[in-house]
XYZ file of C-alpha atoms in Angstrom:
334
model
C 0.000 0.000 0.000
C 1.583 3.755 -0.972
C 2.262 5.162 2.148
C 0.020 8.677 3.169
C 2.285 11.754 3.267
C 1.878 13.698 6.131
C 3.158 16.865 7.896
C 2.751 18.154 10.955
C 2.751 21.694 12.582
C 3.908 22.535 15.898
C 5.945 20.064 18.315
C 4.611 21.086 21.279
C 3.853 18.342 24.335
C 0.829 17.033 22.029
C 2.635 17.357 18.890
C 5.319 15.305 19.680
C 2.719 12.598 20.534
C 1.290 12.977 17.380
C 4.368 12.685 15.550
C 5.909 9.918 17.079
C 2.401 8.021 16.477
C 2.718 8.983 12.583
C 6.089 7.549 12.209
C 5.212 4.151 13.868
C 2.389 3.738 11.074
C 3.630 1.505 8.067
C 1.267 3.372 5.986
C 2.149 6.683 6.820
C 5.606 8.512 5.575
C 5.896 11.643 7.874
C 8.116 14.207 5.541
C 7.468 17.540 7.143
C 7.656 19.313 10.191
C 7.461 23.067 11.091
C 8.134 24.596 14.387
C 9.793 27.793 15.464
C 11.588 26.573 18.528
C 14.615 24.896 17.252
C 14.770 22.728 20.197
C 11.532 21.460 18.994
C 12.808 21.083 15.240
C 15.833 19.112 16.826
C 13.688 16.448 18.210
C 12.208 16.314 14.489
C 15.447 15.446 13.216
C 16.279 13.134 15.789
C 12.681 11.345 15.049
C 14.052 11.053 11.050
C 11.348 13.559 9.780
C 13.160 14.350 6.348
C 11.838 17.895 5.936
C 12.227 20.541 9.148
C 11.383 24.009 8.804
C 10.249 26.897 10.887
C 6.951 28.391 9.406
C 3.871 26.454 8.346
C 3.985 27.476 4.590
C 6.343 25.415 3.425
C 4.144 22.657 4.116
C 0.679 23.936 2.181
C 3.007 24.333 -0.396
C 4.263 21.005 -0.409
C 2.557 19.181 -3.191
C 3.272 15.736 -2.133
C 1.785 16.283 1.658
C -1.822 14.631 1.623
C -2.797 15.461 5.158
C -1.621 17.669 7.591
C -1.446 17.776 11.486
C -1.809 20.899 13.230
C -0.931 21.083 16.613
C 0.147 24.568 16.977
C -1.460 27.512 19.091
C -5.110 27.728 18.934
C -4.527 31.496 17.660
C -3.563 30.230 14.242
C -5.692 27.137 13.738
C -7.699 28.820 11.247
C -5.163 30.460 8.974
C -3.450 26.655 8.528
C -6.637 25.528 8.619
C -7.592 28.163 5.698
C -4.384 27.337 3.706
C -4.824 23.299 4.259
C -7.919 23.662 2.636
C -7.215 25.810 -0.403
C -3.926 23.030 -0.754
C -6.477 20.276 -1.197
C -4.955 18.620 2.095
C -7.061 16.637 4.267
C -6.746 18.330 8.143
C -6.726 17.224 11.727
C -6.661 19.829 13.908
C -6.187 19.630 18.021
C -8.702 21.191 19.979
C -10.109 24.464 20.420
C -10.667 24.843 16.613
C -10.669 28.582 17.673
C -11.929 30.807 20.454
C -15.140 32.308 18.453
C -18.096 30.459 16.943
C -17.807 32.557 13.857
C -14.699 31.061 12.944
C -15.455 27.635 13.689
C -18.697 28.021 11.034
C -16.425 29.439 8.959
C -13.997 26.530 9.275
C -16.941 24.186 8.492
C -17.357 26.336 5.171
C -14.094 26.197 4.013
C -13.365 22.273 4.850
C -17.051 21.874 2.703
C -15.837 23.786 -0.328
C -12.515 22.453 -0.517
C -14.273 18.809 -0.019
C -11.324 17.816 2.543
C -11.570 15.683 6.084
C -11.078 17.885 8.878
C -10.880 15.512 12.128
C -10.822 17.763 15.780
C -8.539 16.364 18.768
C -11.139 14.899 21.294
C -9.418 12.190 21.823
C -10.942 11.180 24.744
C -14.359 9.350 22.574
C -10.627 7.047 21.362
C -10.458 5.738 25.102
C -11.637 2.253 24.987
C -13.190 2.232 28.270
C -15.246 5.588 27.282
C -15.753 4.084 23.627
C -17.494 1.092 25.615
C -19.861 3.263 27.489
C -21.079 4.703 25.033
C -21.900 1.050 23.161
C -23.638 0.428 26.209
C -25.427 3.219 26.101
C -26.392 2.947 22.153
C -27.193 -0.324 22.906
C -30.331 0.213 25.665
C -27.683 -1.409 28.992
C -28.733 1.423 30.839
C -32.198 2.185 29.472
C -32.969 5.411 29.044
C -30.603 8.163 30.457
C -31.142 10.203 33.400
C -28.109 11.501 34.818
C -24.414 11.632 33.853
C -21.715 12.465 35.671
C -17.932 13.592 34.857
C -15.078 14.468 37.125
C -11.900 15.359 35.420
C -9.297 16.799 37.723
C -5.761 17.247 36.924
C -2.620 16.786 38.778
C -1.408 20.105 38.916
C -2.158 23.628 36.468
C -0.075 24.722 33.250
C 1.539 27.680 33.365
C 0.203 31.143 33.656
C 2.108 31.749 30.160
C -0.166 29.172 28.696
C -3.664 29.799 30.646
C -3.474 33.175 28.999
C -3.903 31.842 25.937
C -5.790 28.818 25.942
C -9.322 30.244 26.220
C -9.696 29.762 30.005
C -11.317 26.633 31.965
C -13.653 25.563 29.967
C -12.485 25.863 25.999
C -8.946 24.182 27.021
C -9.873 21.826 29.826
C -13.667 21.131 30.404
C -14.136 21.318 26.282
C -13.039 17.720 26.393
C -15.889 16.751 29.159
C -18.449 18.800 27.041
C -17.732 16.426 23.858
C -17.870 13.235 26.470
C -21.019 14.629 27.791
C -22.523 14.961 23.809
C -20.853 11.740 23.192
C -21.816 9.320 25.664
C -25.771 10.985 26.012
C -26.219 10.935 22.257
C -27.983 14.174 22.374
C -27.550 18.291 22.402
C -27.137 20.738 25.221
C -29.621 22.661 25.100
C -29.287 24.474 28.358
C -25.841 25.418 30.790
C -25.037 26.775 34.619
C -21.625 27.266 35.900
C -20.335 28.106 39.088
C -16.484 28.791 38.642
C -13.538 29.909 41.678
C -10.333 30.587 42.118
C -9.451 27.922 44.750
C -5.976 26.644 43.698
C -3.829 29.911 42.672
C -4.965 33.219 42.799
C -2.311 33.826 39.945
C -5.379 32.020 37.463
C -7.634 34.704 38.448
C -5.351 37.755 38.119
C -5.044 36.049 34.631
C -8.584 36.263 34.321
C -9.588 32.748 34.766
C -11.120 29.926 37.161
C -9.584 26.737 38.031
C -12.402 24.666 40.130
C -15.836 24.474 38.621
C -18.722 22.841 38.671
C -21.131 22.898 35.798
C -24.704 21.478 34.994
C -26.071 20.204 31.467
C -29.426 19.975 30.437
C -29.742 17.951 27.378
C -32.395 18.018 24.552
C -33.383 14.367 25.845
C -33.838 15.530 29.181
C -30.809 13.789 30.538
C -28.724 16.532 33.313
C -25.235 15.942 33.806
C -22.902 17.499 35.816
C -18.964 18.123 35.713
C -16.605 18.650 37.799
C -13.243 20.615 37.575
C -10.349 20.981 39.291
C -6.582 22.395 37.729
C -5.271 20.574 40.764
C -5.786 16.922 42.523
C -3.009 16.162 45.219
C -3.274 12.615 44.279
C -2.964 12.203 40.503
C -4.915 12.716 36.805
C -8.464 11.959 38.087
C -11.126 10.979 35.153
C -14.129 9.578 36.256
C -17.657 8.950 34.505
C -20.857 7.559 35.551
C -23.511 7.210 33.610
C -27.278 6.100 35.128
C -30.839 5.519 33.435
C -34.129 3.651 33.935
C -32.116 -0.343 33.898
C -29.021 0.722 35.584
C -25.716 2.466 35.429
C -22.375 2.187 33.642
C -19.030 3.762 35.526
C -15.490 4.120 34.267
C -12.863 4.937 37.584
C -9.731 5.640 37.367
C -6.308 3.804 35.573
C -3.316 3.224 37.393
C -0.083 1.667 36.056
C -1.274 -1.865 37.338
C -3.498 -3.362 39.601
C -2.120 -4.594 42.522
C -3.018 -4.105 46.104
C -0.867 -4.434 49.294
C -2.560 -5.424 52.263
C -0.623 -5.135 56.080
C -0.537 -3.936 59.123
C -0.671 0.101 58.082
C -3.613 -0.446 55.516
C -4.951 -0.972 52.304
C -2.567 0.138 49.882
C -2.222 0.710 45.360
C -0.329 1.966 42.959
C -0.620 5.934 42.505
C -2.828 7.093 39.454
C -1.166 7.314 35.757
C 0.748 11.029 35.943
C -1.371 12.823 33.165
C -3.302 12.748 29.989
C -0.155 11.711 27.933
C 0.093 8.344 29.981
C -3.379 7.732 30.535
C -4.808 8.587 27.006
C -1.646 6.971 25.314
C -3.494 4.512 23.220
C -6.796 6.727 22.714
C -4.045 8.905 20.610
C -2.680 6.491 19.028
C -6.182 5.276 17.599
C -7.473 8.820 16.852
C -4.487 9.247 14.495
C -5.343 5.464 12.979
C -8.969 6.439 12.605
C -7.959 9.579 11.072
C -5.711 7.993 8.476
C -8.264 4.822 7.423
C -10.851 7.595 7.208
C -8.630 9.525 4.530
C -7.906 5.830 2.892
C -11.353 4.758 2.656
C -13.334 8.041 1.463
C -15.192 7.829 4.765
C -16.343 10.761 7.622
C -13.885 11.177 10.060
C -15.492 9.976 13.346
C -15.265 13.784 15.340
C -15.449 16.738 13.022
C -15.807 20.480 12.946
C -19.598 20.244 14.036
C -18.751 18.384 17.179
C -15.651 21.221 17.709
C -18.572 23.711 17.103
C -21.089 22.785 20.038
C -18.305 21.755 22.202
C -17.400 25.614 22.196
C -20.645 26.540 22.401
C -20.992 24.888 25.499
C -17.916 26.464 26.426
C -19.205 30.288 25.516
C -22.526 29.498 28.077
C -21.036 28.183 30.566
C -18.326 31.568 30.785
C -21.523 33.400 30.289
C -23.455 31.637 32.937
C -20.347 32.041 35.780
C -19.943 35.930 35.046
C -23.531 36.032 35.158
C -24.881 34.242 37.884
C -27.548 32.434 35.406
C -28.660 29.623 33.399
C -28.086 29.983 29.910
C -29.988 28.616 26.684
C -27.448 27.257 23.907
C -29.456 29.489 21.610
C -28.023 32.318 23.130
C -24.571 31.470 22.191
């Protein structure tokens, strides 16, 4: 099988995921990468990409690249987004597409004219044990839905560098529980409150954002959910999810590195939960990238797309709205 040509923009934390995920795919010949840190471009080289430059444009240019990766800040998603397109290359872009719903519908435009695959970073629906909940939940195991539930705390907060730029709470963090939430109900939000604090550095706030939250969903269905947020857990990369309805309930807890449990004289005791996302989503980005490529081979919809970006942020928009406001707020508002 000719191998897919790929490149890949930025080599952030994620992108370097992404890109050592591409290389170990026999069908997929990674030949560009663009990033302006040269210690980023030297891990490029080191990974055998045969192509490293600094700006993006060399790659839309490129008239061998097929698909490209975008992993850069979310502040120029839509300009390589914009340029993918127009190149005739086939897109998957990490998460938020962009910070303003007018974009995003833009986006959705511009992917439908240039009739390319554009594939969004929630890799979270790749997690086989979230994948399996919602089967169960497609499939009638818990009847009709009633409640959901989502806790997603991590181990400790970015940098204030980065939290100034990411959108805030809930378009960097709680935008992958919003896509669980539409992914696991099978329905729309139709309705959001938010209560949002500053309870782990006041340094978040001063930078204009929260970092614990709580927030409620009200889905077209009628099923409510609520989330839970924290930038901070003492003990480890909590991601929980319950699910319960009219014939019972369906609950992912957390992963750790094994399984084993000690048992003496000072207690119960188990391993320590996996660090972060990297470790405990490992193989849900390793499938996201598979699913992105057979997609592209087979002439079929990519399985998350620009839509599912588009409420996602929407959700994101209402819930802001509904903390500075005190107040539930409609989707339709947003």
């Amino acid at each position: 099988m000719e191998q897919l040509k790929v490149g890949i923009i930025g080599l952030g934390r994620i992108g370097k995921i992404h890109a050592k995920n591409l290389i170990a795919l026999a069908d997929v010949a990674l030949i560009m990468a663009s990033d302006p840190d040269p210690q980023a471009r030297d891990f490029a080289t080191a990974l055998g990409i045969p192509a490293v430059v600094e700006g993006f444009d060399p790659i839309f240019s490129n008239p061998d690249i097929e698909a490209v990766v975008i992993c850069s800040p979310t502040d120029t998603h839509f300009e390589c987004i914009e340029k993918a397109a127009a190149a005739g290359q086939h897109i998957f872009c990490e998460k938020p597409l962009d910070m303003t719903v007018e974009a995003i519908e833009k986006i959705v435009e511009i992917v439908t004219e240039a009739k390319v695959k554009l594939q969004v970073g929630f890799n979270r629906r790749f997690d086989v044990h979230f994948a399996r909940i919602r089967s169960l939940v497609e499939a009638g195991a818990v009847g009709e839905t009633h409640i959901l539930k989502i806790t997603s705390r991590d181990p400790g907060p970015p940098p204030i560098s980065y939290i100034e730029r990411s959108g805030g709470l809930f378009l960097d963090m709680t935008i992958h529980d919003f896509d669980m939430a539409r992914f696991i109900v099978g329905s729309e939000v139709k309705e959001v409150f938010a209560i949002g604090r500053v309870r782990v550095d006041q340094a978040i706030g001063a930078a204009g954002d929260v970092d614990t939250a709580i927030v409620n969903l009200t889905f077209e269905d009628g099923t409510i959910a609520t989330i839970d947020n924290s930038r901070k857990a003492s003990y480890g990369y909590d991601q929980r999810l319950e699910i319960f309805g009219s014939k019972g309930m369906a609950h992912i807890g957390n992963q750790q590195a094994d399984s084993h449990t000690v048992y003496n004289a000072d207690g119960i005791h188990q391993p320590v939960l996996l660090d972060f996302f990297l470790e405990r989503y490992e193989q849900a980005y390793q499938r996201e990238i598979q699913d992105f490529v057979a997609a592209i081979r087979a002439g079929k919809s990519v399985p998350v797309d620009a839509h599912d970006a588009l409420m996602a942020t929407k959700i994101g928009m209402a819930a802001w709205r509904s903390v500075k406001e005190n107040r539930p707020v409609a989707l339709s508002e947003i």
